[in-house]
Coordinates of C-alpha atoms and ligand atoms in Angstrom, one line a residue:
X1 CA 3.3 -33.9 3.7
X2 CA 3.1 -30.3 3.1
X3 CA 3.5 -28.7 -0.5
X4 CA 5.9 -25.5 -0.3
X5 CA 7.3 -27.1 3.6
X6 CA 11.4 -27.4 2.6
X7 CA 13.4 -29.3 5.3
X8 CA 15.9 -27.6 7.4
X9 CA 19.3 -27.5 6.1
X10 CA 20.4 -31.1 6.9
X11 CA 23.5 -29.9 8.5
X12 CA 22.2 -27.3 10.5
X13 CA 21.5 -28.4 14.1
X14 CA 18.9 -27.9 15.8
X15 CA 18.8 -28.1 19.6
X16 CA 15.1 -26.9 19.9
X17 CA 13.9 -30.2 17.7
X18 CA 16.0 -32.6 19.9
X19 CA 14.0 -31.4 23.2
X20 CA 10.2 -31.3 21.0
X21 CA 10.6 -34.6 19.6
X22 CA 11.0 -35.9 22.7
X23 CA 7.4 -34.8 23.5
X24 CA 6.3 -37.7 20.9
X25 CA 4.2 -40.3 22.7
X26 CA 3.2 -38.4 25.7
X27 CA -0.4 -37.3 26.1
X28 CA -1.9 -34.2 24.6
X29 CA -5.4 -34.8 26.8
X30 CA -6.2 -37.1 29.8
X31 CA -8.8 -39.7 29.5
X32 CA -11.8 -37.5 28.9
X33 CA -15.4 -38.7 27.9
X34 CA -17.5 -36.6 25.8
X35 CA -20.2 -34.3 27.1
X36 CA -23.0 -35.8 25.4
X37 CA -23.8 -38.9 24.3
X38 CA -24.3 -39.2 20.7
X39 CA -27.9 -38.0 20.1
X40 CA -30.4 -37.5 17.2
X41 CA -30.3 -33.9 17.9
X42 CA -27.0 -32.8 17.3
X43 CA -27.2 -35.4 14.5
X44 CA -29.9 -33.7 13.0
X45 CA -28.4 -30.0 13.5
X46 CA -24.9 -31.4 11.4
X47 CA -26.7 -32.7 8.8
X48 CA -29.0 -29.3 8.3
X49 CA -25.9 -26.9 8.4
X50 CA -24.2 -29.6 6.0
X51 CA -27.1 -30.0 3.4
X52 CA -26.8 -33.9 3.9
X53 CA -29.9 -35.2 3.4
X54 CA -28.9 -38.9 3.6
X55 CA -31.9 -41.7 5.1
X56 CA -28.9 -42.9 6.8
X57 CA -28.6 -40.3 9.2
X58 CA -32.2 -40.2 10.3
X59 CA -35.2 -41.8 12.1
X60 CA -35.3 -45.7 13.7
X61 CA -31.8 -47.2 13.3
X62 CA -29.9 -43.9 12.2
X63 CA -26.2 -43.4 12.4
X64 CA -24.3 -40.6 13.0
X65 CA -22.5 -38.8 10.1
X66 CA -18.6 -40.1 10.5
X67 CA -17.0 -37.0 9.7
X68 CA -19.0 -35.8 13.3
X69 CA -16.6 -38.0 14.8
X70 CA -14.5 -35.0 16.0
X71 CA -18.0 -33.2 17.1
X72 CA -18.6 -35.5 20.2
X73 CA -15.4 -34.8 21.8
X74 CA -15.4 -31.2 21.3
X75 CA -15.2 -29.5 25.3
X76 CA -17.0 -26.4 24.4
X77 CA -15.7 -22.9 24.8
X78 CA -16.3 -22.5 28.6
X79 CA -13.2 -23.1 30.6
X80 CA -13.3 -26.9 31.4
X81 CA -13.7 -27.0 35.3
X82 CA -12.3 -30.5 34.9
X83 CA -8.6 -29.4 34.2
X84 CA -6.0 -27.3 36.3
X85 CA -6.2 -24.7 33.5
X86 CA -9.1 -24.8 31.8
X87 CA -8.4 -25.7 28.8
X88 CA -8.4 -29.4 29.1
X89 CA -5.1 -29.7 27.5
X90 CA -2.5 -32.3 29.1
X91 CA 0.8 -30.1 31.3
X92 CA 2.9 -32.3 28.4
X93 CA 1.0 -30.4 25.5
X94 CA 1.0 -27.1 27.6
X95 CA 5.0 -27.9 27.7
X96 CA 5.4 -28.1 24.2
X97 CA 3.7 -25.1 23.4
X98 CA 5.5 -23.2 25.9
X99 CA 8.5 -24.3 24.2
X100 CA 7.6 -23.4 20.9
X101 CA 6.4 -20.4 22.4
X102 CA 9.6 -19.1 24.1
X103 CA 12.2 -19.5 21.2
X104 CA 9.9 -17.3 19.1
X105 CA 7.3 -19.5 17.4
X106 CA 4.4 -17.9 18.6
X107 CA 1.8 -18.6 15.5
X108 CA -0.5 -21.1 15.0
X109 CA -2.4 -22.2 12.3
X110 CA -4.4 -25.6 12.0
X111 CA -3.3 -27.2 8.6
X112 CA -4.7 -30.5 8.3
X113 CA -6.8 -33.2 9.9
X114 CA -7.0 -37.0 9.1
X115 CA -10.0 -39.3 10.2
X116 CA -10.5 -43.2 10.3
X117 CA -13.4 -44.8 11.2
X118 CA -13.5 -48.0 13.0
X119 CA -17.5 -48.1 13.7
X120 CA -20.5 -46.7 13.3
X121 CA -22.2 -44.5 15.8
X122 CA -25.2 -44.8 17.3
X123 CA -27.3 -42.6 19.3
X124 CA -27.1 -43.1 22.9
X125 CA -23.3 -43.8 22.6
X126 CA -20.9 -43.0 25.4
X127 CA -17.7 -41.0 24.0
X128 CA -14.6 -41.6 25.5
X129 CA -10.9 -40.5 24.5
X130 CA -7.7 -40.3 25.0
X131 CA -5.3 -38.0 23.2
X132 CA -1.5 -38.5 22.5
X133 CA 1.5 -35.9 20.7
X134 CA 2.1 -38.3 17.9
X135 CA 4.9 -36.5 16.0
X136 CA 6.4 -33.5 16.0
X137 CA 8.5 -33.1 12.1
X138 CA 11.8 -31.2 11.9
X139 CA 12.1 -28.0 11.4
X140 CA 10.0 -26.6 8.2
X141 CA 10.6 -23.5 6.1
X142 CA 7.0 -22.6 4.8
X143 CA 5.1 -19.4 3.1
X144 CA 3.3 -18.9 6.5
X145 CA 7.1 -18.8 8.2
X146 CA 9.5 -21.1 10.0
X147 CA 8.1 -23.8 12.6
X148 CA 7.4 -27.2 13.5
X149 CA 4.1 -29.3 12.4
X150 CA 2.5 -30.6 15.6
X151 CA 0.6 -34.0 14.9
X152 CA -1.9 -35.1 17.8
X153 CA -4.0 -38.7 17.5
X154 CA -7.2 -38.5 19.0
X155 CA -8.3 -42.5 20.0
X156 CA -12.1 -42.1 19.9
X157 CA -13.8 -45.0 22.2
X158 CA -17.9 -45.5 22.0
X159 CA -19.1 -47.4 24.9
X160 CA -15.7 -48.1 25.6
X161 CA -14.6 -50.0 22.0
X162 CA -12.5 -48.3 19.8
X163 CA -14.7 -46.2 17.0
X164 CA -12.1 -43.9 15.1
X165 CA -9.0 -41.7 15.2
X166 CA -8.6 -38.4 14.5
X167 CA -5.1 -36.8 13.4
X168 CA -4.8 -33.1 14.0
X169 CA -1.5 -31.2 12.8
X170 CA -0.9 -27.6 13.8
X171 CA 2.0 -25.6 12.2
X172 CA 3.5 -23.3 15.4
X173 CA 5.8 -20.9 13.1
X174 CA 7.4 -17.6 13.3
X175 CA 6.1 -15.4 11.1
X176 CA 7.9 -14.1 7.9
X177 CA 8.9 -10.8 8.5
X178 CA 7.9 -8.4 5.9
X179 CA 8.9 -4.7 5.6
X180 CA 6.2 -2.3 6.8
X181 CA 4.9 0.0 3.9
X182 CA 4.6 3.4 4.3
X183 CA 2.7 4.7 1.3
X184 CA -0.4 6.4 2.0
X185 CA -2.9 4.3 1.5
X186 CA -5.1 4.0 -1.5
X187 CA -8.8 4.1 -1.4
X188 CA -10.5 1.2 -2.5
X189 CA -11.0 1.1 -6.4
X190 CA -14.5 1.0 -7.6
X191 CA -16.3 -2.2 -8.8
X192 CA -16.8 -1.1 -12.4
X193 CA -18.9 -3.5 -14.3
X194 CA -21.4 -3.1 -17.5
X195 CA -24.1 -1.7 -15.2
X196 CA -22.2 1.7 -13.5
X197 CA -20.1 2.1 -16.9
X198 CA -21.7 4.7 -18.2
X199 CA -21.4 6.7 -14.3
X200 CA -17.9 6.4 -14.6
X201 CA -17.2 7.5 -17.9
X202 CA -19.1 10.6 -16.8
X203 CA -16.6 11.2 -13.6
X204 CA -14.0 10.8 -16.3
X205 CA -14.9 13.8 -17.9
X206 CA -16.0 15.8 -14.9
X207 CA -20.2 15.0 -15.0
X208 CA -22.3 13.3 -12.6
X209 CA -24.2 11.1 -14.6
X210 CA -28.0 10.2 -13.3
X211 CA -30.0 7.5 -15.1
X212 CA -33.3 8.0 -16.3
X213 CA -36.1 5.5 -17.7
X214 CA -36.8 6.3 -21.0
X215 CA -40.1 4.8 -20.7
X216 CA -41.5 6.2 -17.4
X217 CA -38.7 9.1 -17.0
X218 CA -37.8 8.0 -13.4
X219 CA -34.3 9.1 -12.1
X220 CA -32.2 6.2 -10.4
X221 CA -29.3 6.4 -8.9
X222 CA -27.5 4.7 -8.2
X223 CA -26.8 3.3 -11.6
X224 CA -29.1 -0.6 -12.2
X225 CA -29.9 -2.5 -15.1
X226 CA -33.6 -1.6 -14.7
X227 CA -36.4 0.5 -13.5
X228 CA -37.8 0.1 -10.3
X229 CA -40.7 2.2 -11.5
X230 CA -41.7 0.2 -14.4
X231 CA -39.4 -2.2 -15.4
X232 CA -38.1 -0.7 -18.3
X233 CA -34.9 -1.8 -19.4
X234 CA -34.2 1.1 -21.9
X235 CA -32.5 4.3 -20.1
X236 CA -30.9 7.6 -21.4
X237 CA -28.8 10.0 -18.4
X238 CA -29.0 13.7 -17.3
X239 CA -26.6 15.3 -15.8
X240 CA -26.4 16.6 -12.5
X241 CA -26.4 20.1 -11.9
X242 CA -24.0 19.4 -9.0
X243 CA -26.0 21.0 -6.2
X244 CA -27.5 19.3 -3.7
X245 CA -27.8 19.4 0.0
X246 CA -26.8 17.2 3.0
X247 CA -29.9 14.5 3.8
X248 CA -28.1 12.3 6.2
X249 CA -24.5 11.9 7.6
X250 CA -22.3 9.7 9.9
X251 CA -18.9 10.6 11.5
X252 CA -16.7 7.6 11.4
X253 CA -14.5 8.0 14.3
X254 CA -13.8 4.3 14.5
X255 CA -11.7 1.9 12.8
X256 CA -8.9 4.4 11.4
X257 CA -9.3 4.9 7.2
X258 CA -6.8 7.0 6.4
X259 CA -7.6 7.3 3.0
X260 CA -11.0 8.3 3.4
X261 CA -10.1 11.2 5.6
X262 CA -9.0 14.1 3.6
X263 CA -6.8 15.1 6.3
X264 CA -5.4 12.0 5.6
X265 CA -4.7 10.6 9.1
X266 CA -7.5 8.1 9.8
X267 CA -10.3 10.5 10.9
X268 CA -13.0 11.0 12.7
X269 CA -14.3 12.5 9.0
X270 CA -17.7 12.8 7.8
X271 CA -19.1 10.6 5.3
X272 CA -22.7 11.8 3.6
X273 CA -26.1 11.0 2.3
X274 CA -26.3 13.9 -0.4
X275 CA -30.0 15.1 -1.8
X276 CA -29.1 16.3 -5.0
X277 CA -31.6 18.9 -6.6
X278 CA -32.5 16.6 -9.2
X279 CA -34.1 13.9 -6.4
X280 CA -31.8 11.3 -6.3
X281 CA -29.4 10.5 -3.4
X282 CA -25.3 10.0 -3.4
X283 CA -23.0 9.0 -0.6
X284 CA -19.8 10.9 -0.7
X285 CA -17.2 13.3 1.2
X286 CA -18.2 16.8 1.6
X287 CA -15.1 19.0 1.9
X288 CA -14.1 22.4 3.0
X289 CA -15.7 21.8 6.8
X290 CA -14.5 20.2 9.6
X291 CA -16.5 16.9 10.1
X292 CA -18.4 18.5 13.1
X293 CA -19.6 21.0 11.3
X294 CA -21.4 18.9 8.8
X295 CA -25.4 18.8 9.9
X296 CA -28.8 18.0 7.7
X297 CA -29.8 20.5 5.4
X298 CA -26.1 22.0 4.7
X299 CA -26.3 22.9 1.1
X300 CA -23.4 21.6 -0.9
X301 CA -21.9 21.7 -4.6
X302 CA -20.4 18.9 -6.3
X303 CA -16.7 19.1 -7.5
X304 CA -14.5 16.4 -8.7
X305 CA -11.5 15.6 -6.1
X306 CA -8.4 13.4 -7.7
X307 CA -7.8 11.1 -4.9
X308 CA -4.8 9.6 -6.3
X309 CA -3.1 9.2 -9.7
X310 CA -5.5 6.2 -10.8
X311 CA -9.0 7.7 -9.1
X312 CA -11.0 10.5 -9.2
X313 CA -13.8 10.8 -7.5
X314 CA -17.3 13.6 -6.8
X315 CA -17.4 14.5 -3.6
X316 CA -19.7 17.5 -1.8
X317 CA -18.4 21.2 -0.9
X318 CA -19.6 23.0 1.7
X319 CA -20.9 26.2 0.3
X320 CA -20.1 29.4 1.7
X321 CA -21.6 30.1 4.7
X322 CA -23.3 26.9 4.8
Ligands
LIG1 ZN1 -39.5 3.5 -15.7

């Protein structure tokens, strides 16, 4: 059933399976109908965000997609005012996942779903269901963690004759415990591909590299495979100078990066648009000033700043009395 699932160890008992299995064959949803008939509409809408451009599915005598089947009995995220909870679920189902719930296996993850289609729908269709717990397996050892597979059988009824089932399993699990790291974390590593090459050989040996069109003389940065000026796809580099001045900033306060803050706790920090002298713009650090002193204009210098032992990286400082 599932690839990687091993059983329990046969001769290990399990009291917790003997009181779930014993939810098989009770209903997971009450007789519900579905809150549209079937309609050319959502017809239509399925087949656009699918790309299914079959004659079948449109115009006089259309049917509706099969693999829809599940769509016309979906209750929509609003609380269903129709059930004692909201959530149209049966008090059986509810039970089981309580269960599951108290003796740990609080995770959830959907892992497979099996259709069969007994006949075609037609716009104007009435949807009606009912909803059973068809299985629950033994307990599974997988990647995810320890749990139970939850199997429900959706009967799907148009205008009251049967029209198609649909078997949903859940894995409810308890996930595998793994040892928190605490290394300071890395920034990301750069994307280095035949285009930026030449940039980052320059860091390498302490140089901030700028393109420039050999036909036009353009600066780009950053680095592309062309000019934006003219076209030209031949380029030479000069290098920056290094001074520049702040154009545009943002403080990031929120979510925590610790390894973009130099402090290295998560922030707020002060991330920057930097003019360089040359013309051309560079996002990057600046250093040596509290975030909140950072403003437009502040006139920086570049320096190279080793981040970790696999990355170095420019980044802007402050100049006195900036
Ligand atoms: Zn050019």
């Amino acid at each position: 059933m599932n690839p990687g699932a091993q059983d329990a160890r046969a001769d290990a008992p399990d009291p917790l399976y003997e009181q779930l299995a014993a939810y098989a064959g009770r209903p997971a949803a009450t007789a519900a109908s579905g809150k549209d008939p079937v309609n050319a509409p959502m017809i239509r809408h399925w087949c656009e965000a699918m790309g299914d451009t079959s004659p079948a599915y449109r115009g006089p005598g259309a049917v509706a997609p099969p693999t829809m089947l599940q769509a016309w009995t979906m209750r929509g995220l609003a609380p269903d005012p129709e059930s004692d909870d909201g959530t149209g679920r049966s008090p059986a189902y509810d039970g089981l996942l309580r269960l599951l719930d108290g003796a740990g296996y609080t995770s959830v993850v959907a892992t497979d779903c099996e259709q069969e289609y007994l006949r075609p729908l037609r716009p104007g269709d009435l949807i009606t269901y009912d909803s059973v717990i068809e299985s629950v397996s033994p307990r599974k050892t997988t990647k995810l963690g320890t749990g139970y597979f939850v199997t429900t059988r959706m009967d799907v009824r148009a205008n009251g004759e049967p029209a198609g089932t649909h078997r949903f399993r859940i894995l409810k699990y308890r996930p595998v415990e793994r040892p928190t790291q605490r290394k300071a974390p890395l920034r990301p590593r750069p994307v280095i591909n035949r285009d930026n090459a030449g940039f980052w050989a320059g860091v390498a040996e302490h140089r901030l590299l700028i393109q420039r069109c050999t036909r036009c003389a353009t600066l780009r940065f950053p680095w592309l495979p062309g000019c934006n000026a003219c076209a030209g796809q031949e380029w030479d580099t000069v290098e920056a100078s290094g001074e520049g001045t702040v154009f545009s900033h943002v403080v990031m306060h929120h979510p925590s990066f610790p390894a973009f803050d130099p402090s290295g706790e998560g922030g707020p920090y002060a991330v920057a648009l930097v003019e360089l002298v040359e013309g051309v713009r560079i996002v990057g650090n600046v250093v040596g000033v509290p975030y909140d002193k950072v403003r437009v204009g502040l006139p920086v210098r570049l320096e190279f700043q080793r981040m970790d032992p696999d990355l170095e990286l420019p980044v802007f400082r402050a100049s006195e009395g900036g």
